[in-house]
PDB file of C-alpha atoms in Angstrom:
ATOM      1  CA  UNK D  16       3.595 -30.458  -1.926  1.00  0.00           C
ATOM      2  CA  UNK D  17       7.256 -31.403  -1.997  1.00  0.00           C
ATOM      3  CA  UNK D  18      10.429 -29.524  -2.296  1.00  0.00           C
ATOM      4  CA  UNK D  19      10.882 -30.173  -6.114  1.00  0.00           C
ATOM      5  CA  UNK D  20       9.076 -29.357  -9.224  1.00  0.00           C
ATOM      6  CA  UNK D  21       6.900 -26.309 -10.170  1.00  0.00           C
ATOM      7  CA  UNK D  22       7.964 -23.278 -12.146  1.00  0.00           C
ATOM      8  CA  UNK D  23      11.156 -22.600 -10.157  1.00  0.00           C
ATOM      9  CA  UNK D  24      12.049 -26.129  -9.154  1.00  0.00           C
ATOM     10  CA  UNK D  25      11.138 -25.751  -5.427  1.00  0.00           C
ATOM     11  CA  UNK D  26       7.747 -27.428  -5.201  1.00  0.00           C
ATOM     12  CA  UNK D  27       5.680 -26.034  -2.449  1.00  0.00           C
ATOM     13  CA  UNK D  28       8.433 -24.240  -0.613  1.00  0.00           C
ATOM     14  CA  UNK D  29       8.397 -20.463   0.009  1.00  0.00           C
ATOM     15  CA  UNK D  30      10.407 -18.585  -2.572  1.00  0.00           C
ATOM     16  CA  UNK D  31      10.693 -15.404  -0.544  1.00  0.00           C
ATOM     17  CA  UNK D  32       9.911 -14.105   2.951  1.00  0.00           C
ATOM     18  CA  UNK D  33      10.677 -10.589   4.535  1.00  0.00           C
ATOM     19  CA  UNK D  34       9.794  -8.679   7.455  1.00  0.00           C
ATOM     20  CA  UNK D  35       9.929 -11.021  10.502  1.00  0.00           C
ATOM     21  CA  UNK D  36      12.812 -13.662  10.126  1.00  0.00           C
ATOM     22  CA  UNK D  37      11.810 -15.239  13.380  1.00  0.00           C
ATOM     23  CA  UNK D  38       9.184 -17.231  11.686  1.00  0.00           C
ATOM     24  CA  UNK D  39      11.776 -19.283   9.819  1.00  0.00           C
ATOM     25  CA  UNK D  40      14.175 -19.380  12.892  1.00  0.00           C
ATOM     26  CA  UNK D  41      16.538 -16.646  11.959  1.00  0.00           C
ATOM     27  CA  UNK D  42      17.014 -13.278  13.660  1.00  0.00           C
ATOM     28  CA  UNK D  43      15.481 -11.761  16.825  1.00  0.00           C
ATOM     29  CA  UNK D  44      12.354  -9.930  17.777  1.00  0.00           C
ATOM     30  CA  UNK D  45      14.306  -6.704  17.141  1.00  0.00           C
ATOM     31  CA  UNK D  46      14.753  -7.771  13.486  1.00  0.00           C
ATOM     32  CA  UNK D  47      10.944  -7.591  12.765  1.00  0.00           C
ATOM     33  CA  UNK D  48      10.109  -4.862  10.356  1.00  0.00           C
ATOM     34  CA  UNK D  49       6.521  -5.735   9.232  1.00  0.00           C
ATOM     35  CA  UNK D  50       3.523  -5.490  11.493  1.00  0.00           C
ATOM     36  CA  UNK D  51       0.249  -6.524  10.212  1.00  0.00           C
ATOM     37  CA  UNK D  52       0.934  -5.418   6.625  1.00  0.00           C
ATOM     38  CA  UNK D  53      -1.658  -5.096   3.839  1.00  0.00           C
ATOM     39  CA  UNK D  54      -1.847  -4.815   0.019  1.00  0.00           C
ATOM     40  CA  UNK D  55       1.605  -6.292  -0.885  1.00  0.00           C
ATOM     41  CA  UNK D  56       2.063  -6.259  -4.597  1.00  0.00           C
ATOM     42  CA  UNK D  57       4.586  -5.949  -7.350  1.00  0.00           C
ATOM     43  CA  UNK D  58       5.073  -2.446  -8.756  1.00  0.00           C
ATOM     44  CA  UNK D  59       3.824  -2.338 -12.403  1.00  0.00           C
ATOM     45  CA  UNK D  60       5.710  -1.127 -15.439  1.00  0.00           C
ATOM     46  CA  UNK D  61       6.191   2.589 -15.719  1.00  0.00           C
ATOM     47  CA  UNK D  62       7.170   3.398 -12.070  1.00  0.00           C
ATOM     48  CA  UNK D  63      10.928   4.143 -11.403  1.00  0.00           C
ATOM     49  CA  UNK D  64      10.900   1.078  -9.010  1.00  0.00           C
ATOM     50  CA  UNK D  65       8.937  -1.227 -11.301  1.00  0.00           C
ATOM     51  CA  UNK D  66       9.416  -4.876 -10.446  1.00  0.00           C
ATOM     52  CA  UNK D  67       9.937  -4.134  -6.790  1.00  0.00           C
ATOM     53  CA  UNK D  68       7.466  -4.814  -3.930  1.00  0.00           C
ATOM     54  CA  UNK D  69       5.221  -2.096  -2.331  1.00  0.00           C
ATOM     55  CA  UNK D  70       3.129  -2.471   0.771  1.00  0.00           C
ATOM     56  CA  UNK D  71       1.277  -0.717   3.553  1.00  0.00           C
ATOM     57  CA  UNK D  72       2.883  -1.628   6.900  1.00  0.00           C
ATOM     58  CA  UNK D  73       0.071  -0.974   9.290  1.00  0.00           C
ATOM     59  CA  UNK D  74       2.316  -0.972  12.367  1.00  0.00           C
ATOM     60  CA  UNK D  75       0.110  -2.748  14.909  1.00  0.00           C
ATOM     61  CA  UNK D  76       2.430  -4.345  17.439  1.00  0.00           C
ATOM     62  CA  UNK D  77       5.293  -1.826  17.179  1.00  0.00           C
ATOM     63  CA  UNK D  78       6.277  -0.428  20.591  1.00  0.00           C
ATOM     64  CA  UNK D  79       4.964   2.945  19.537  1.00  0.00           C
ATOM     65  CA  UNK D  80       2.278   2.269  16.793  1.00  0.00           C
ATOM     66  CA  UNK D  81       2.599   4.005  13.551  1.00  0.00           C
ATOM     67  CA  UNK D  82       2.050   3.080   9.877  1.00  0.00           C
ATOM     68  CA  UNK D  83       4.434   3.271   6.960  1.00  0.00           C
ATOM     69  CA  UNK D  84       4.442   2.623   3.196  1.00  0.00           C
ATOM     70  CA  UNK D  85       7.340   0.808   2.102  1.00  0.00           C
ATOM     71  CA  UNK D  86       9.152  -0.418  -1.204  1.00  0.00           C
ATOM     72  CA  UNK D  87      11.406  -3.447  -1.047  1.00  0.00           C
ATOM     73  CA  UNK D  88      14.135  -4.282  -3.670  1.00  0.00           C
ATOM     74  CA  UNK D  89      14.878  -7.986  -3.301  1.00  0.00           C
ATOM     75  CA  UNK D  90      17.831  -9.422  -5.101  1.00  0.00           C
ATOM     76  CA  UNK D  91      16.424 -12.202  -7.193  1.00  0.00           C
ATOM     77  CA  UNK D  92      16.714 -13.969 -10.575  1.00  0.00           C
ATOM     78  CA  UNK D  93      14.363 -16.377 -12.115  1.00  0.00           C
ATOM     79  CA  UNK D  94      12.539 -17.053  -8.814  1.00  0.00           C
ATOM     80  CA  UNK D  95      15.684 -17.468  -6.841  1.00  0.00           C
ATOM     81  CA  UNK D  96      16.106 -14.919  -4.037  1.00  0.00           C
ATOM     82  CA  UNK D  97      19.408 -14.113  -2.326  1.00  0.00           C
ATOM     83  CA  UNK D  98      20.128 -14.996   1.258  1.00  0.00           C
ATOM     84  CA  UNK D  99      22.176 -12.488   3.269  1.00  0.00           C
ATOM     85  CA  UNK D 100      25.181 -13.639   5.419  1.00  0.00           C
ATOM     86  CA  UNK D 101      23.062 -13.735   8.583  1.00  0.00           C
ATOM     87  CA  UNK D 102      20.726 -16.318   6.824  1.00  0.00           C
ATOM     88  CA  UNK D 103      17.814 -13.935   6.276  1.00  0.00           C
ATOM     89  CA  UNK D 104      16.235 -12.814   3.011  1.00  0.00           C
ATOM     90  CA  UNK D 105      17.298  -9.364   1.894  1.00  0.00           C
ATOM     91  CA  UNK D 106      17.231  -6.418   1.755  1.00  0.00           C
ATOM     92  CA  UNK D 107      18.240  -5.218   5.183  1.00  0.00           C
ATOM     93  CA  UNK D 108      15.815  -2.319   4.879  1.00  0.00           C
ATOM     94  CA  UNK D 109      13.268  -0.811   2.479  1.00  0.00           C
ATOM     95  CA  UNK D 110      14.504   1.300  -0.499  1.00  0.00           C
ATOM     96  CA  UNK D 111      11.753   3.807   0.081  1.00  0.00           C
ATOM     97  CA  UNK D 112       9.663   4.707   3.096  1.00  0.00           C
ATOM     98  CA  UNK D 113       6.878   7.174   3.626  1.00  0.00           C
ATOM     99  CA  UNK D 114       5.537   7.838   7.100  1.00  0.00           C
ATOM    100  CA  UNK D 115       4.012  11.213   7.783  1.00  0.00           C
ATOM    101  CA  UNK D 116       3.459  12.290  11.338  1.00  0.00           C
ATOM    102  CA  UNK D 117       0.353  10.874  12.905  1.00  0.00           C
ATOM    103  CA  UNK D 118      -0.301   8.233  10.293  1.00  0.00           C
ATOM    104  CA  UNK D 119      -1.542   5.111  12.002  1.00  0.00           C
ATOM    105  CA  UNK D 120      -4.102   2.777  10.473  1.00  0.00           C
ATOM    106  CA  UNK D 121      -4.033  -0.555  12.391  1.00  0.00           C
ATOM    107  CA  UNK D 122      -6.238  -2.378   9.801  1.00  0.00           C
ATOM    108  CA  UNK D 123      -7.076  -2.450   6.089  1.00  0.00           C
ATOM    109  CA  UNK D 124      -5.223   0.296   3.941  1.00  0.00           C
ATOM    110  CA  UNK D 125      -2.884  -0.061   0.919  1.00  0.00           C
ATOM    111  CA  UNK D 126      -0.393   1.405  -1.547  1.00  0.00           C
ATOM    112  CA  UNK D 127       0.053   1.410  -5.312  1.00  0.00           C
ATOM    113  CA  UNK D 128       3.053   2.429  -7.409  1.00  0.00           C
ATOM    114  CA  UNK D 129       1.781   4.755 -10.211  1.00  0.00           C
ATOM    115  CA  UNK D 130       3.210   4.960 -13.754  1.00  0.00           C
ATOM    116  CA  UNK D 131       4.090   8.679 -13.109  1.00  0.00           C
ATOM    117  CA  UNK D 132       6.490   7.632 -10.406  1.00  0.00           C
ATOM    118  CA  UNK D 133       4.263   8.567  -7.554  1.00  0.00           C
ATOM    119  CA  UNK D 134       2.610   6.193  -4.914  1.00  0.00           C
ATOM    120  CA  UNK D 135      -1.096   6.265  -4.210  1.00  0.00           C
ATOM    121  CA  UNK D 136      -1.779   5.637  -0.543  1.00  0.00           C
ATOM    122  CA  UNK D 137      -5.026   4.434   1.055  1.00  0.00           C
ATOM    123  CA  UNK D 138      -5.338   5.284   4.692  1.00  0.00           C
ATOM    124  CA  UNK D 139      -8.320   3.015   5.082  1.00  0.00           C
ATOM    125  CA  UNK D 140      -9.364   3.689   8.572  1.00  0.00           C
ATOM    126  CA  UNK D 141      -9.901   7.292   7.711  1.00  0.00           C
ATOM    127  CA  UNK D 142     -11.223   6.830   4.195  1.00  0.00           C
ATOM    128  CA  UNK D 143      -8.420   8.889   2.923  1.00  0.00           C
ATOM    129  CA  UNK D 144      -6.537   8.709  -0.419  1.00  0.00           C
ATOM    130  CA  UNK D 145      -3.218  10.437  -1.006  1.00  0.00           C
ATOM    131  CA  UNK D 146      -0.920  10.597  -4.058  1.00  0.00           C
ATOM    132  CA  UNK D 147       2.671  10.968  -2.830  1.00  0.00           C
ATOM    133  CA  UNK D 148       5.705  12.039  -4.856  1.00  0.00           C
ATOM    134  CA  UNK D 149       9.026  10.174  -4.495  1.00  0.00           C
ATOM    135  CA  UNK D 150      10.163  13.058  -2.189  1.00  0.00           C
ATOM    136  CA  UNK D 151       7.226  12.477   0.117  1.00  0.00           C
ATOM    137  CA  UNK D 152       5.231  15.386  -0.954  1.00  0.00           C
ATOM    138  CA  UNK D 153       1.369  14.924  -1.000  1.00  0.00           C
ATOM    139  CA  UNK D 154       0.388  16.181  -4.416  1.00  0.00           C
ATOM    140  CA  UNK D 155      -3.272  15.048  -4.464  1.00  0.00           C
ATOM    141  CA  UNK D 156      -5.673  13.983  -1.731  1.00  0.00           C
ATOM    142  CA  UNK D 157      -9.254  12.856  -1.542  1.00  0.00           C
ATOM    143  CA  UNK D 158     -11.665  11.801   1.116  1.00  0.00           C
ATOM    144  CA  UNK D 159     -14.143   9.047   0.552  1.00  0.00           C
ATOM    145  CA  UNK D 160     -17.753  10.578   0.844  1.00  0.00           C
ATOM    146  CA  UNK D 161     -19.423   7.166   1.108  1.00  0.00           C
ATOM    147  CA  UNK D 162     -20.391   5.279   4.290  1.00  0.00           C
ATOM    148  CA  UNK D 163     -22.457   2.269   5.062  1.00  0.00           C
ATOM    149  CA  UNK D 164     -25.550   4.348   5.566  1.00  0.00           C
ATOM    150  CA  UNK D 165     -25.234   6.860   2.631  1.00  0.00           C
ATOM    151  CA  UNK D 166     -23.154   9.845   1.720  1.00  0.00           C
ATOM    152  CA  UNK D 167     -21.481  12.467   3.919  1.00  0.00           C
ATOM    153  CA  UNK D 168     -21.253  16.303   3.105  1.00  0.00           C
ATOM    154  CA  UNK D 169     -17.598  17.102   2.310  1.00  0.00           C
ATOM    155  CA  UNK D 170     -17.484  20.161   4.511  1.00  0.00           C
ATOM    156  CA  UNK D 171     -18.687  18.406   7.710  1.00  0.00           C
ATOM    157  CA  UNK D 172     -16.667  16.447  10.202  1.00  0.00           C
ATOM    158  CA  UNK D 173     -17.073  12.777   9.641  1.00  0.00           C
ATOM    159  CA  UNK D 174     -18.668  10.669  12.309  1.00  0.00           C
ATOM    160  CA  UNK D 175     -16.579   8.003  14.065  1.00  0.00           C
ATOM    161  CA  UNK D 176     -16.735   4.410  12.662  1.00  0.00           C
ATOM    162  CA  UNK D 177     -17.519   1.213  14.340  1.00  0.00           C
ATOM    163  CA  UNK D 178     -13.949   0.536  15.268  1.00  0.00           C
ATOM    164  CA  UNK D 179     -11.987   2.662  17.521  1.00  0.00           C
ATOM    165  CA  UNK D 180      -9.816   5.171  15.737  1.00  0.00           C
ATOM    166  CA  UNK D 181     -11.745   4.965  12.520  1.00  0.00           C
ATOM    167  CA  UNK D 182     -14.287   7.156  10.681  1.00  0.00           C
ATOM    168  CA  UNK D 183     -17.532   6.068   9.183  1.00  0.00           C
ATOM    169  CA  UNK D 184     -16.194   6.349   5.549  1.00  0.00           C
ATOM    170  CA  UNK D 185     -13.638   3.542   6.182  1.00  0.00           C
ATOM    171  CA  UNK D 186     -12.089   2.029   3.086  1.00  0.00           C
ATOM    172  CA  UNK D 187     -10.412  -1.356   2.309  1.00  0.00           C
ATOM    173  CA  UNK D 188      -8.271   0.173  -0.419  1.00  0.00           C
ATOM    174  CA  UNK D 189      -8.373   2.360  -3.486  1.00  0.00           C
ATOM    175  CA  UNK D 190      -6.865   1.899  -6.945  1.00  0.00           C
ATOM    176  CA  UNK D 191      -5.931   4.547  -9.387  1.00  0.00           C
ATOM    177  CA  UNK D 192      -5.666   4.235 -13.204  1.00  0.00           C
ATOM    178  CA  UNK D 193      -3.699   7.207 -14.739  1.00  0.00           C
ATOM    179  CA  UNK D 194      -4.359   8.566 -18.220  1.00  0.00           C
ATOM    180  CA  UNK D 195      -1.805  10.635 -20.208  1.00  0.00           C
ATOM    181  CA  UNK D 196      -4.024  13.622 -20.167  1.00  0.00           C
ATOM    182  CA  UNK D 197      -6.093  15.278 -17.349  1.00  0.00           C
ATOM    183  CA  UNK D 198      -9.606  13.869 -17.181  1.00  0.00           C
ATOM    184  CA  UNK D 199     -12.631  14.178 -14.977  1.00  0.00           C
ATOM    185  CA  UNK D 200     -13.505  11.000 -13.303  1.00  0.00           C
ATOM    186  CA  UNK D 201     -16.983  10.052 -12.126  1.00  0.00           C
ATOM    187  CA  UNK D 202     -17.903   7.895  -9.035  1.00  0.00           C
ATOM    188  CA  UNK D 203     -21.396   6.889  -8.674  1.00  0.00           C
ATOM    189  CA  UNK D 204     -23.450   5.513  -5.838  1.00  0.00           C
ATOM    190  CA  UNK D 205     -27.188   4.966  -5.649  1.00  0.00           C
ATOM    191  CA  UNK D 206     -28.682   8.379  -6.108  1.00  0.00           C
ATOM    192  CA  UNK D 207     -25.284  10.213  -6.083  1.00  0.00           C
ATOM    193  CA  UNK D 208     -22.638  10.994  -8.448  1.00  0.00           C
ATOM    194  CA  UNK D 209     -19.283  12.621  -7.798  1.00  0.00           C
ATOM    195  CA  UNK D 210     -16.787  14.241 -10.194  1.00  0.00           C
ATOM    196  CA  UNK D 211     -13.156  15.248  -9.756  1.00  0.00           C
ATOM    197  CA  UNK D 212     -10.570  16.573 -12.164  1.00  0.00           C
ATOM    198  CA  UNK D 213      -7.351  14.427 -12.240  1.00  0.00           C
ATOM    199  CA  UNK D 214      -5.013  12.619 -14.527  1.00  0.00           C
ATOM    200  CA  UNK D 215      -7.191   9.657 -13.889  1.00  0.00           C
ATOM    201  CA  UNK D 216      -9.148   7.205 -16.091  1.00  0.00           C
ATOM    202  CA  UNK D 217     -10.759   5.420 -13.166  1.00  0.00           C
ATOM    203  CA  UNK D 218     -10.566   5.285  -9.440  1.00  0.00           C
ATOM    204  CA  UNK D 219     -11.991   2.273  -7.705  1.00  0.00           C
ATOM    205  CA  UNK D 220     -12.830   2.291  -3.997  1.00  0.00           C
ATOM    206  CA  UNK D 221     -13.295  -1.076  -2.139  1.00  0.00           C
ATOM    207  CA  UNK D 222     -15.084  -0.866   1.282  1.00  0.00           C
TER     208      UNK D 222
END
């Protein structure tokens, strides 16, 4: 591909990069902010930060490993993204960050902006789902009860997974579909069925 044509007139060029400006010969190693991130997506309509970018920043490679969920608000118009005075793509920092003490998932995981203004976080290495308010409060949580060899009893400690630092109920990500009213959702696996009351039409879990 060339540098012209296409929807925004830039051919096959990258429209936007963020998180490690060294890869396009700008900045230093100290400017790196993303480390093995997953599930980068636009925030859908209804959230207070709709149209911004949300992601799970795994944190593998940080001097002290820890994970964060971050929202970015890039300045752009019709596919053209602003460049800062230092030659890097903005913003300088995320507009929202969530990083509770002890959260570290070096692989998988994800985040989703919900229409009620909250964020649904998948801590994939632990098979954990948490709905977080804009103030950082966990308002709902759920532990995936399914593993590769069947189901786990919710009251028992989960066995370790195949990778160091994981549990056997590891998830790639979850996705929550909210409804205006409180509903009971049903999650089925061969020979098993789970129900939970929540303002949810559907919850999908991807292993």
